[in-house]
Amino acid sequence: MAPGTHLPFLLLATLLAAAPLSLAAEPEAFDVRRHLSTVTRYDVSRGSNSAVAAPSISDECRVIHLNLVARHGTRAPTKKRTKELDRLAVRLGVLVNEARQGPNSESVKKIPSWMKGWESPWKGRVTGKGGELVSEGEEELFNFANRVKERFQDLFDEEYHPEVYSIRATQVPRASASAVAFGLGLLSGKGKLGAGKNRAFSVLSESRASDICLRFFDSCQTYKDYRKRKEPDVDKQKEPILEHVTSALVNRYRLNFTKQDVSSLWFLCKQQASLLNITNQACQLFNEDEVYLLEWTDDLEGFVLKGYGESINYKMGLPLLKDVVQSMEQAIIAKQENYPAGTYEKARLRFAHAETLVPFSCLLGLFLEGSDFEKIQREEPLDLPPMPPQKRNWMGGLVAPFASNNMLVLYQCPGKTDDSGISQGQNSSYFVQVLHNEAPVSMPAFTDVVAVSEDML
């Protein structure tokens, strides 16, 4: 049978059997930076993961191909959200003045000092659409690339060529900038440019209208219709939490906060904590339980509109999965037919968005619980993530923090030997290991790694 005839179907079925990742390990002390949903910084998210034992792979096996799908790194607020923060600054000024002019002078003492005269740090600093990659985001991708290079040294031992190490990104600046930051880390010391001995490299992009692999959410009208229809329902599900927190803040600070005020203050908290490392202003308005609830509302929205809430969310990502599988097929063929080094692809590195990574993670079957796997096989929506204080697997800060990523690592292991005692490529066995945010994913339905042998092809 021709190589790769059944591989896409085998691999898809196997990957869908992936077990849920371990839940976050509760930190000894509460840190709001661990509870910012998809605004969580990558280094903070990685530090929140419980240790997962790496699958046992024979020392005789070697990596022959790597697929990477990554979200962009930490970014600045978009123009739309910076305008919201400007409106919040005006609104806070009104609330403070109302308190000062009120009959109860004691209420003024309850107002946090930072709120008096506060202005958005992003005021007047946004050009274009905003949302650009910030220096912290550059460092996330640069350092990530160095870890990848160190972890898979044999894979990146060849001289760079754009068809051997393919780097792709969407046309959105923060995604392409993330690709550049990653490329700088991956190829540092490989060239002759500057003190870092850098070298030039290419980043490929398709137009937004035709990019069905990395921006499928832009080109799928069925998904757009679903999202437009579902967003009001999500807002209604979030409303009781906002009402509860708003009431608590009004009583605590004696200010006439509205639900919109609280929503904007929560957004400010996330931006301050993630981008500026400030946790003693907007974030300090909320107690721990309120942070858990507000985090849940963000996770709920991501689950329903990007994740397992409806099968269209992840089915539209099938072109990306097909691209991943085909690249592995090509790598296997190259080994079986003994292609010369430098004539075939060894890594396909993609940089996109949470709207790309979350559906792809769902296609891989990550973060499932109980009988969820059987439900998604029937294309049924899953139960919503349980509300705190109940534990849940679906947490935005683990599923898709800034710079979050999935890696599919293809291994070749020696198989049968010929009369000379040499194992030929066509007799080898092949294994795929899946990593989420650099941590291996266990697959108990099969083995810790997915076996793809000659007999299966």
PDB file of N, CA and C in Angstrom, residues 232-292:
ATOM      1  N   PRO A 232     -24.840  36.790  22.162  1.00  0.00           N
ATOM      2  CA  PRO A 232     -25.798  37.283  23.160  1.00  0.00           C
ATOM      3  C   PRO A 232     -26.091  36.254  24.253  1.00  0.00           C
ATOM      4  N   ASP A 233     -26.124  34.975  23.907  1.00  0.00           N
ATOM      5  CA  ASP A 233     -26.359  33.932  24.912  1.00  0.00           C
ATOM      6  C   ASP A 233     -25.211  33.884  25.917  1.00  0.00           C
ATOM      7  N   VAL A 234     -23.979  34.033  25.423  1.00  0.00           N
ATOM      8  CA  VAL A 234     -22.822  34.034  26.318  1.00  0.00           C
ATOM      9  C   VAL A 234     -22.887  35.228  27.266  1.00  0.00           C
ATOM     10  N   ASP A 235     -23.269  36.382  26.742  1.00  0.00           N
ATOM     11  CA  ASP A 235     -23.393  37.574  27.591  1.00  0.00           C
ATOM     12  C   ASP A 235     -24.423  37.351  28.696  1.00  0.00           C
ATOM     13  N   LYS A 236     -25.518  36.667  28.369  1.00  0.00           N
ATOM     14  CA  LYS A 236     -26.538  36.389  29.390  1.00  0.00           C
ATOM     15  C   LYS A 236     -26.016  35.440  30.461  1.00  0.00           C
ATOM     16  N   GLN A 237     -25.185  34.483  30.046  1.00  0.00           N
ATOM     17  CA  GLN A 237     -24.622  33.543  31.010  1.00  0.00           C
ATOM     18  C   GLN A 237     -23.609  34.220  31.924  1.00  0.00           C
ATOM     19  N   LYS A 238     -22.952  35.249  31.420  1.00  0.00           N
ATOM     20  CA  LYS A 238     -21.969  35.972  32.226  1.00  0.00           C
ATOM     21  C   LYS A 238     -22.621  37.007  33.149  1.00  0.00           C
ATOM     22  N   GLU A 239     -23.826  37.423  32.802  1.00  0.00           N
ATOM     23  CA  GLU A 239     -24.465  38.549  33.489  1.00  0.00           C
ATOM     24  C   GLU A 239     -24.629  38.340  34.996  1.00  0.00           C
ATOM     25  N   PRO A 240     -25.068  37.158  35.482  1.00  0.00           N
ATOM     26  CA  PRO A 240     -25.206  36.999  36.940  1.00  0.00           C
ATOM     27  C   PRO A 240     -23.894  37.190  37.690  1.00  0.00           C
ATOM     28  N   ILE A 241     -22.790  36.789  37.087  1.00  0.00           N
ATOM     29  CA  ILE A 241     -21.486  36.980  37.735  1.00  0.00           C
ATOM     30  C   ILE A 241     -21.156  38.456  37.813  1.00  0.00           C
ATOM     31  N   LEU A 242     -21.366  39.163  36.712  1.00  0.00           N
ATOM     32  CA  LEU A 242     -21.081  40.599  36.715  1.00  0.00           C
ATOM     33  C   LEU A 242     -21.972  41.335  37.706  1.00  0.00           C
ATOM     34  N   GLU A 243     -23.228  40.921  37.791  1.00  0.00           N
ATOM     35  CA  GLU A 243     -24.126  41.552  38.767  1.00  0.00           C
ATOM     36  C   GLU A 243     -23.646  41.309  40.187  1.00  0.00           C
ATOM     37  N   HIS A 244     -23.230  40.085  40.466  1.00  0.00           N
ATOM     38  CA  HIS A 244     -22.740  39.727  41.803  1.00  0.00           C
ATOM     39  C   HIS A 244     -21.498  40.540  42.161  1.00  0.00           C
ATOM     40  N   VAL A 245     -20.544  40.612  41.252  1.00  0.00           N
ATOM     41  CA  VAL A 245     -19.297  41.331  41.538  1.00  0.00           C
ATOM     42  C   VAL A 245     -19.558  42.829  41.624  1.00  0.00           C
ATOM     43  N   THR A 246     -20.420  43.340  40.771  1.00  0.00           N
ATOM     44  CA  THR A 246     -20.744  44.766  40.812  1.00  0.00           C
ATOM     45  C   THR A 246     -21.341  45.149  42.158  1.00  0.00           C
ATOM     46  N   SER A 247     -22.282  44.356  42.635  1.00  0.00           N
ATOM     47  CA  SER A 247     -22.891  44.619  43.942  1.00  0.00           C
ATOM     48  C   SER A 247     -21.852  44.616  45.048  1.00  0.00           C
ATOM     49  N   ALA A 248     -20.927  43.667  44.974  1.00  0.00           N
ATOM     50  CA  ALA A 248     -19.885  43.569  45.999  1.00  0.00           C
ATOM     51  C   ALA A 248     -18.984  44.801  45.988  1.00  0.00           C
ATOM     52  N   LEU A 249     -18.611  45.268  44.788  1.00  0.00           N
ATOM     53  CA  LEU A 249     -17.721  46.428  44.700  1.00  0.00           C
ATOM     54  C   LEU A 249     -18.420  47.715  45.134  1.00  0.00           C
ATOM     55  N   VAL A 250     -19.706  47.846  44.818  1.00  0.00           N
ATOM     56  CA  VAL A 250     -20.462  49.028  45.259  1.00  0.00           C
ATOM     57  C   VAL A 250     -20.486  49.091  46.781  1.00  0.00           C
ATOM     58  N   ASN A 251     -20.729  47.959  47.423  1.00  0.00           N
ATOM     59  CA  ASN A 251     -20.760  47.924  48.890  1.00  0.00           C
ATOM     60  C   ASN A 251     -19.375  48.142  49.495  1.00  0.00           C
ATOM     61  N   ARG A 252     -18.368  47.670  48.807  1.00  0.00           N
ATOM     62  CA  ARG A 252     -17.007  47.730  49.369  1.00  0.00           C
ATOM     63  C   ARG A 252     -16.416  49.128  49.265  1.00  0.00           C
ATOM     64  N   TYR A 253     -16.663  49.824  48.153  1.00  0.00           N
ATOM     65  CA  TYR A 253     -16.007  51.106  47.911  1.00  0.00           C
ATOM     66  C   TYR A 253     -16.971  52.285  47.893  1.00  0.00           C
ATOM     67  N   ARG A 254     -18.253  52.035  48.063  1.00  0.00           N
ATOM     68  CA  ARG A 254     -19.265  53.094  48.098  1.00  0.00           C
ATOM     69  C   ARG A 254     -19.236  53.960  46.840  1.00  0.00           C
ATOM     70  N   LEU A 255     -18.976  53.321  45.705  1.00  0.00           N
ATOM     71  CA  LEU A 255     -19.009  54.000  44.416  1.00  0.00           C
ATOM     72  C   LEU A 255     -20.085  53.345  43.568  1.00  0.00           C
ATOM     73  N   ASN A 256     -20.733  54.137  42.735  1.00  0.00           N
ATOM     74  CA  ASN A 256     -21.871  53.639  41.953  1.00  0.00           C
ATOM     75  C   ASN A 256     -21.417  52.930  40.672  1.00  0.00           C
ATOM     76  N   PHE A 257     -20.679  51.848  40.848  1.00  0.00           N
ATOM     77  CA  PHE A 257     -20.216  51.075  39.700  1.00  0.00           C
ATOM     78  C   PHE A 257     -21.392  50.445  38.959  1.00  0.00           C
ATOM     79  N   THR A 258     -21.255  50.361  37.625  1.00  0.00           N
ATOM     80  CA  THR A 258     -22.193  49.604  36.806  1.00  0.00           C
ATOM     81  C   THR A 258     -21.519  48.304  36.358  1.00  0.00           C
ATOM     82  N   LYS A 259     -22.303  47.429  35.739  1.00  0.00           N
ATOM     83  CA  LYS A 259     -21.716  46.188  35.215  1.00  0.00           C
ATOM     84  C   LYS A 259     -20.657  46.490  34.150  1.00  0.00           C
ATOM     85  N   GLN A 260     -20.900  47.508  33.347  1.00  0.00           N
ATOM     86  CA  GLN A 260     -19.913  47.889  32.338  1.00  0.00           C
ATOM     87  C   GLN A 260     -18.631  48.374  32.997  1.00  0.00           C
ATOM     88  N   ASP A 261     -18.775  49.134  34.091  1.00  0.00           N
ATOM     89  CA  ASP A 261     -17.589  49.581  34.833  1.00  0.00           C
ATOM     90  C   ASP A 261     -16.773  48.388  35.307  1.00  0.00           C
ATOM     91  N   VAL A 262     -17.439  47.400  35.869  1.00  0.00           N
ATOM     92  CA  VAL A 262     -16.749  46.226  36.407  1.00  0.00           C
ATOM     93  C   VAL A 262     -16.091  45.431  35.287  1.00  0.00           C
ATOM     94  N   SER A 263     -16.775  45.299  34.157  1.00  0.00           N
ATOM     95  CA  SER A 263     -16.196  44.603  33.019  1.00  0.00           C
ATOM     96  C   SER A 263     -14.924  45.300  32.543  1.00  0.00           C
ATOM     97  N   SER A 264     -14.958  46.627  32.480  1.00  0.00           N
ATOM     98  CA  SER A 264     -13.788  47.388  32.046  1.00  0.00           C
ATOM     99  C   SER A 264     -12.679  47.330  33.084  1.00  0.00           C
ATOM    100  N   LEU A 265     -13.033  47.340  34.360  1.00  0.00           N
ATOM    101  CA  LEU A 265     -12.022  47.247  35.416  1.00  0.00           C
ATOM    102  C   LEU A 265     -11.344  45.874  35.407  1.00  0.00           C
ATOM    103  N   TRP A 266     -12.098  44.833  35.119  1.00  0.00           N
ATOM    104  CA  TRP A 266     -11.506  43.499  35.004  1.00  0.00           C
ATOM    105  C   TRP A 266     -10.555  43.448  33.809  1.00  0.00           C
ATOM    106  N   PHE A 267     -10.956  44.067  32.697  1.00  0.00           N
ATOM    107  CA  PHE A 267     -10.058  44.128  31.545  1.00  0.00           C
ATOM    108  C   PHE A 267      -8.793  44.905  31.899  1.00  0.00           C
ATOM    109  N   LEU A 268      -8.943  46.009  32.603  1.00  0.00           N
ATOM    110  CA  LEU A 268      -7.778  46.790  33.032  1.00  0.00           C
ATOM    111  C   LEU A 268      -6.876  45.961  33.939  1.00  0.00           C
ATOM    112  N   CYS A 269      -7.474  45.219  34.850  1.00  0.00           N
ATOM    113  CA  CYS A 269      -6.700  44.345  35.743  1.00  0.00           C
ATOM    114  C   CYS A 269      -5.836  43.394  34.920  1.00  0.00           C
ATOM    115  N   LYS A 270      -6.417  42.775  33.915  1.00  0.00           N
ATOM    116  CA  LYS A 270      -5.676  41.804  33.106  1.00  0.00           C
ATOM    117  C   LYS A 270      -4.536  42.480  32.342  1.00  0.00           C
ATOM    118  N   GLN A 271      -4.797  43.652  31.807  1.00  0.00           N
ATOM    119  CA  GLN A 271      -3.754  44.349  31.063  1.00  0.00           C
ATOM    120  C   GLN A 271      -2.631  44.810  31.986  1.00  0.00           C
ATOM    121  N   GLN A 272      -2.996  45.353  33.130  1.00  0.00           N
ATOM    122  CA  GLN A 272      -1.975  45.814  34.067  1.00  0.00           C
ATOM    123  C   GLN A 272      -1.116  44.656  34.571  1.00  0.00           C
ATOM    124  N   ALA A 273      -1.755  43.569  34.949  1.00  0.00           N
ATOM    125  CA  ALA A 273      -1.021  42.443  35.528  1.00  0.00           C
ATOM    126  C   ALA A 273      -0.150  41.746  34.492  1.00  0.00           C
ATOM    127  N   SER A 274      -0.667  41.594  33.270  1.00  0.00           N
ATOM    128  CA  SER A 274       0.056  40.850  32.251  1.00  0.00           C
ATOM    129  C   SER A 274       1.130  41.692  31.580  1.00  0.00           C
ATOM    130  N   LEU A 275       0.796  42.916  31.176  1.00  0.00           N
ATOM    131  CA  LEU A 275       1.734  43.728  30.410  1.00  0.00           C
ATOM    132  C   LEU A 275       2.644  44.587  31.279  1.00  0.00           C
ATOM    133  N   LEU A 276       2.129  45.051  32.427  1.00  0.00           N
ATOM    134  CA  LEU A 276       2.884  45.995  33.255  1.00  0.00           C
ATOM    135  C   LEU A 276       3.321  45.408  34.592  1.00  0.00           C
ATOM    136  N   ASN A 277       2.889  44.200  34.877  1.00  0.00           N
ATOM    137  CA  ASN A 277       3.205  43.541  36.153  1.00  0.00           C
ATOM    138  C   ASN A 277       2.708  44.356  37.348  1.00  0.00           C
ATOM    139  N   ILE A 278       1.587  45.044  37.161  1.00  0.00           N
ATOM    140  CA  ILE A 278       0.958  45.823  38.237  1.00  0.00           C
ATOM    141  C   ILE A 278      -0.243  45.042  38.752  1.00  0.00           C
ATOM    142  N   THR A 279      -0.216  44.656  40.002  1.00  0.00           N
ATOM    143  CA  THR A 279      -1.316  43.882  40.572  1.00  0.00           C
ATOM    144  C   THR A 279      -1.979  44.580  41.753  1.00  0.00           C
ATOM    145  N   ASN A 280      -1.524  45.785  42.103  1.00  0.00           N
ATOM    146  CA  ASN A 280      -2.046  46.466  43.297  1.00  0.00           C
ATOM    147  C   ASN A 280      -2.953  47.648  42.956  1.00  0.00           C
ATOM    148  N   GLN A 281      -3.488  47.664  41.730  1.00  0.00           N
ATOM    149  CA  GLN A 281      -4.433  48.712  41.364  1.00  0.00           C
ATOM    150  C   GLN A 281      -5.776  48.078  41.008  1.00  0.00           C
ATOM    151  N   ALA A 282      -6.093  47.953  39.720  1.00  0.00           N
ATOM    152  CA  ALA A 282      -7.400  47.409  39.335  1.00  0.00           C
ATOM    153  C   ALA A 282      -7.606  46.001  39.886  1.00  0.00           C
ATOM    154  N   CYS A 283      -6.575  45.174  39.858  1.00  0.00           N
ATOM    155  CA  CYS A 283      -6.727  43.794  40.337  1.00  0.00           C
ATOM    156  C   CYS A 283      -7.061  43.741  41.819  1.00  0.00           C
ATOM    157  N   GLN A 284      -6.562  44.703  42.564  1.00  0.00           N
ATOM    158  CA  GLN A 284      -6.775  44.687  44.010  1.00  0.00           C
ATOM    159  C   GLN A 284      -8.195  45.071  44.398  1.00  0.00           C
ATOM    160  N   LEU A 285      -8.967  45.550  43.431  1.00  0.00           N
ATOM    161  CA  LEU A 285     -10.374  45.843  43.715  1.00  0.00           C
ATOM    162  C   LEU A 285     -11.156  44.569  43.998  1.00  0.00           C
ATOM    163  N   PHE A 286     -10.703  43.448  43.433  1.00  0.00           N
ATOM    164  CA  PHE A 286     -11.431  42.184  43.513  1.00  0.00           C
ATOM    165  C   PHE A 286     -10.783  41.261  44.543  1.00  0.00           C
ATOM    166  N   ASN A 287     -11.621  40.519  45.282  1.00  0.00           N
ATOM    167  CA  ASN A 287     -11.049  39.499  46.160  1.00  0.00           C
ATOM    168  C   ASN A 287     -10.814  38.212  45.358  1.00  0.00           C
ATOM    169  N   GLU A 288     -10.238  37.216  45.978  1.00  0.00           N
ATOM    170  CA  GLU A 288      -9.858  36.001  45.268  1.00  0.00           C
ATOM    171  C   GLU A 288     -11.062  35.319  44.617  1.00  0.00           C
ATOM    172  N   ASP A 289     -12.143  35.194  45.364  1.00  0.00           N
ATOM    173  CA  ASP A 289     -13.322  34.519  44.824  1.00  0.00           C
ATOM    174  C   ASP A 289     -13.878  35.248  43.609  1.00  0.00           C
ATOM    175  N   GLU A 290     -13.838  36.573  43.644  1.00  0.00           N
ATOM    176  CA  GLU A 290     -14.333  37.354  42.508  1.00  0.00           C
ATOM    177  C   GLU A 290     -13.430  37.189  41.287  1.00  0.00           C
ATOM    178  N   VAL A 291     -12.121  37.106  41.523  1.00  0.00           N
ATOM    179  CA  VAL A 291     -11.200  36.859  40.414  1.00  0.00           C
ATOM    180  C   VAL A 291     -11.485  35.503  39.780  1.00  0.00           C
ATOM    181  N   TYR A 292     -11.700  34.479  40.604  1.00  0.00           N
ATOM    182  CA  TYR A 292     -12.006  33.145  40.075  1.00  0.00           C
ATOM    183  C   TYR A 292     -13.267  33.172  39.204  1.00  0.00           C
TER     184      TYR A 292
END
